[in-house]
Amino acid sequence: MKTINFNFSIMAFLLVICFLPVNAKCQESPQSVNSNELYNKIAHLDSALFDAFNNRKLETLKELFSEDLEFFHDQGGLTNYMQNIGSFEEAFKKDRKVRRELVAGSLEISPIKGYGAVETGIHRFYATEKGKKEQLSSEAKFAMIWREINGIWKMTRVISYAHHEYLK
């Protein structure tokens, strides 16, 4: 009788093991349609934000940043919406042009339930001085929090850290 119970236990265990991979494949993958849509949306917003930065489109930056923006920078500290807009205005008046480039393959986007999404990655900044060639000036990691209200996305928080300066 013990042998029959033992054999039945082994058989039941083997059946469970055999069906586990099938069940696991039926579960929704982390890259579901919704997360692909979210990834595409935030990647598009990132592109629009830095197209505006690279091309000195202040009005577009104003539209993409939330008025309650908090920008945490490891070297510059905490700044708000008005401080950042003022910094952009001043920088855009100068002859020195700065261009941001996202490091390929570094972008990650995750949903924040009931709020929006977090975007992380690595980006590089290039500087062009008047009459000179463009040079890599810095690289940093970033985390950006995007909030969606009634279909409108705004950046509410930025953390820019682990800066490596190449031009002194």
mmCIF file with all atom_site columns, C-alpha atoms in Angstrom, residues 4-75:
data_model
loop_
_atom_site.group_PDB
_atom_site.id
_atom_site.type_symbol
_atom_site.label_atom_id
_atom_site.label_alt_id
_atom_site.label_comp_id
_atom_site.label_asym_id
_atom_site.label_entity_id
_atom_site.label_seq_id
_atom_site.pdbx_PDB_ins_code
_atom_site.Cartn_x
_atom_site.Cartn_y
_atom_site.Cartn_z
_atom_site.occupancy
_atom_site.B_iso_or_equiv
_atom_site.pdbx_formal_charge
_atom_site.auth_seq_id
_atom_site.auth_comp_id
_atom_site.auth_asym_id
_atom_site.auth_atom_id
_atom_site.pdbx_PDB_model_num
ATOM 1  C CA . ILE A 1 4  ? 1.191  2.603  -4.376  1.00 0.00 ? 4  ILE A CA 1
ATOM 2  C CA . ASN A 1 5  ? 0.889  5.880  -2.429  1.00 0.00 ? 5  ASN A CA 1
ATOM 3  C CA . PHE A 1 6  ? 4.568  6.670  -3.092  1.00 0.00 ? 6  PHE A CA 1
ATOM 4  C CA . ASN A 1 7  ? 4.189  5.922  -6.823  1.00 0.00 ? 7  ASN A CA 1
ATOM 5  C CA . PHE A 1 8  ? 1.015  8.021  -6.965  1.00 0.00 ? 8  PHE A CA 1
ATOM 6  C CA . SER A 1 9  ? 2.822  10.938 -5.270  1.00 0.00 ? 9  SER A CA 1
ATOM 7  C CA . ILE A 1 10 ? 5.690  10.760 -7.756  1.00 0.00 ? 10 ILE A CA 1
ATOM 8  C CA . MET A 1 11 ? 3.241  10.554 -10.671 1.00 0.00 ? 11 MET A CA 1
ATOM 9  C CA . ALA A 1 12 ? 1.274  13.568 -9.394  1.00 0.00 ? 12 ALA A CA 1
ATOM 10 C CA . PHE A 1 13 ? 4.493  15.538 -8.901  1.00 0.00 ? 13 PHE A CA 1
ATOM 11 C CA . LEU A 1 14 ? 5.688  14.728 -12.436 1.00 0.00 ? 14 LEU A CA 1
ATOM 12 C CA . LEU A 1 15 ? 2.312  15.746 -13.918 1.00 0.00 ? 15 LEU A CA 1
ATOM 13 C CA . VAL A 1 16 ? 2.466  19.086 -12.104 1.00 0.00 ? 16 VAL A CA 1
ATOM 14 C CA . ILE A 1 17 ? 6.047  19.681 -13.291 1.00 0.00 ? 17 ILE A CA 1
ATOM 15 C CA . CYS A 1 18 ? 5.106  18.814 -16.876 1.00 0.00 ? 18 CYS A CA 1
ATOM 16 C CA . PHE A 1 19 ? 2.253  21.316 -16.945 1.00 0.00 ? 19 PHE A CA 1
ATOM 17 C CA . LEU A 1 20 ? 4.013  24.183 -15.188 1.00 0.00 ? 20 LEU A CA 1
ATOM 18 C CA . PRO A 1 21 ? 5.859  25.477 -18.269 1.00 0.00 ? 21 PRO A CA 1
ATOM 19 C CA . VAL A 1 22 ? 2.611  25.452 -20.270 1.00 0.00 ? 22 VAL A CA 1
ATOM 20 C CA . ASN A 1 23 ? 0.824  27.454 -17.590 1.00 0.00 ? 23 ASN A CA 1
ATOM 21 C CA . ALA A 1 24 ? 3.709  29.893 -17.260 1.00 0.00 ? 24 ALA A CA 1
ATOM 22 C CA . LYS A 1 25 ? 3.598  30.623 -20.985 1.00 0.00 ? 25 LYS A CA 1
ATOM 23 C CA . CYS A 1 26 ? -0.082 31.477 -20.736 1.00 0.00 ? 26 CYS A CA 1
ATOM 24 C CA . GLN A 1 27 ? 0.555  34.259 -18.271 1.00 0.00 ? 27 GLN A CA 1
ATOM 25 C CA . GLU A 1 28 ? 0.802  37.801 -19.611 1.00 0.00 ? 28 GLU A CA 1
ATOM 26 C CA . SER A 1 29 ? 4.371  38.818 -20.353 1.00 0.00 ? 29 SER A CA 1
ATOM 27 C CA . PRO A 1 30 ? 5.894  41.948 -18.795 1.00 0.00 ? 30 PRO A CA 1
ATOM 28 C CA . GLN A 1 31 ? 5.947  43.531 -22.269 1.00 0.00 ? 31 GLN A CA 1
ATOM 29 C CA . SER A 1 32 ? 2.183  43.439 -22.759 1.00 0.00 ? 32 SER A CA 1
ATOM 30 C CA . VAL A 1 33 ? 0.440  45.601 -25.343 1.00 0.00 ? 33 VAL A CA 1
ATOM 31 C CA . ASN A 1 34 ? -0.241 48.243 -22.695 1.00 0.00 ? 34 ASN A CA 1
ATOM 32 C CA . SER A 1 35 ? 3.381  48.417 -21.602 1.00 0.00 ? 35 SER A CA 1
ATOM 33 C CA . ASN A 1 36 ? 4.487  48.646 -25.253 1.00 0.00 ? 36 ASN A CA 1
ATOM 34 C CA . GLU A 1 37 ? 2.063  51.521 -25.755 1.00 0.00 ? 37 GLU A CA 1
ATOM 35 C CA . LEU A 1 38 ? 3.343  53.191 -22.590 1.00 0.00 ? 38 LEU A CA 1
ATOM 36 C CA . TYR A 1 39 ? 6.953  52.688 -23.672 1.00 0.00 ? 39 TYR A CA 1
ATOM 37 C CA . ASN A 1 40 ? 6.244  54.228 -27.065 1.00 0.00 ? 40 ASN A CA 1
ATOM 38 C CA . LYS A 1 41 ? 4.352  57.154 -25.518 1.00 0.00 ? 41 LYS A CA 1
ATOM 39 C CA . ILE A 1 42 ? 7.076  58.033 -22.998 1.00 0.00 ? 42 ILE A CA 1
ATOM 40 C CA . ALA A 1 43 ? 9.868  57.496 -25.546 1.00 0.00 ? 43 ALA A CA 1
ATOM 41 C CA . HIS A 1 44 ? 8.011  59.925 -27.841 1.00 0.00 ? 44 HIS A CA 1
ATOM 42 C CA . LEU A 1 45 ? 7.679  62.461 -25.000 1.00 0.00 ? 45 LEU A CA 1
ATOM 43 C CA . ASP A 1 46 ? 11.387 62.126 -24.216 1.00 0.00 ? 46 ASP A CA 1
ATOM 44 C CA . SER A 1 47 ? 12.182 62.734 -27.875 1.00 0.00 ? 47 SER A CA 1
ATOM 45 C CA . ALA A 1 48 ? 9.882  65.779 -28.005 1.00 0.00 ? 48 ALA A CA 1
ATOM 46 C CA . LEU A 1 49 ? 11.336 67.184 -24.786 1.00 0.00 ? 49 LEU A CA 1
ATOM 47 C CA . PHE A 1 50 ? 14.909 66.976 -25.961 1.00 0.00 ? 50 PHE A CA 1
ATOM 48 C CA . ASP A 1 51 ? 14.120 68.074 -29.491 1.00 0.00 ? 51 ASP A CA 1
ATOM 49 C CA . ALA A 1 52 ? 12.799 71.230 -27.826 1.00 0.00 ? 52 ALA A CA 1
ATOM 50 C CA . PHE A 1 53 ? 15.942 71.448 -25.676 1.00 0.00 ? 53 PHE A CA 1
ATOM 51 C CA . ASN A 1 54 ? 18.308 70.844 -28.599 1.00 0.00 ? 54 ASN A CA 1
ATOM 52 C CA . ASN A 1 55 ? 16.501 73.352 -30.808 1.00 0.00 ? 55 ASN A CA 1
ATOM 53 C CA . ARG A 1 56 ? 15.904 75.968 -28.101 1.00 0.00 ? 56 ARG A CA 1
ATOM 54 C CA . LYS A 1 57 ? 12.103 75.767 -28.198 1.00 0.00 ? 57 LYS A CA 1
ATOM 55 C CA . LEU A 1 58 ? 11.297 77.263 -24.827 1.00 0.00 ? 58 LEU A CA 1
ATOM 56 C CA . GLU A 1 59 ? 7.504  77.237 -25.285 1.00 0.00 ? 59 GLU A CA 1
ATOM 57 C CA . THR A 1 60 ? 7.508  73.475 -25.900 1.00 0.00 ? 60 THR A CA 1
ATOM 58 C CA . LEU A 1 61 ? 9.587  72.917 -22.758 1.00 0.00 ? 61 LEU A CA 1
ATOM 59 C CA . LYS A 1 62 ? 7.091  75.007 -20.777 1.00 0.00 ? 62 LYS A CA 1
ATOM 60 C CA . GLU A 1 63 ? 4.274  72.761 -22.044 1.00 0.00 ? 63 GLU A CA 1
ATOM 61 C CA . LEU A 1 64 ? 6.035  69.501 -21.195 1.00 0.00 ? 64 LEU A CA 1
ATOM 62 C CA . PHE A 1 65 ? 7.118  70.445 -17.655 1.00 0.00 ? 65 PHE A CA 1
ATOM 63 C CA . SER A 1 66 ? 4.568  70.520 -14.858 1.00 0.00 ? 66 SER A CA 1
ATOM 64 C CA . GLU A 1 67 ? 4.392  73.778 -12.926 1.00 0.00 ? 67 GLU A CA 1
ATOM 65 C CA . ASP A 1 68 ? 5.067  71.756 -9.754  1.00 0.00 ? 68 ASP A CA 1
ATOM 66 C CA . LEU A 1 69 ? 8.297  70.386 -11.266 1.00 0.00 ? 69 LEU A CA 1
ATOM 67 C CA . GLU A 1 70 ? 11.048 69.328 -8.883  1.00 0.00 ? 70 GLU A CA 1
ATOM 68 C CA . PHE A 1 71 ? 14.439 68.816 -10.525 1.00 0.00 ? 71 PHE A CA 1
ATOM 69 C CA . PHE A 1 72 ? 17.073 67.092 -8.394  1.00 0.00 ? 72 PHE A CA 1
ATOM 70 C CA . HIS A 1 73 ? 20.607 67.418 -9.762  1.00 0.00 ? 73 HIS A CA 1
ATOM 71 C CA . ASP A 1 74 ? 23.542 65.799 -7.989  1.00 0.00 ? 74 ASP A CA 1
ATOM 72 C CA . GLN A 1 75 ? 25.742 68.833 -8.638  1.00 0.00 ? 75 GLN A CA 1
#
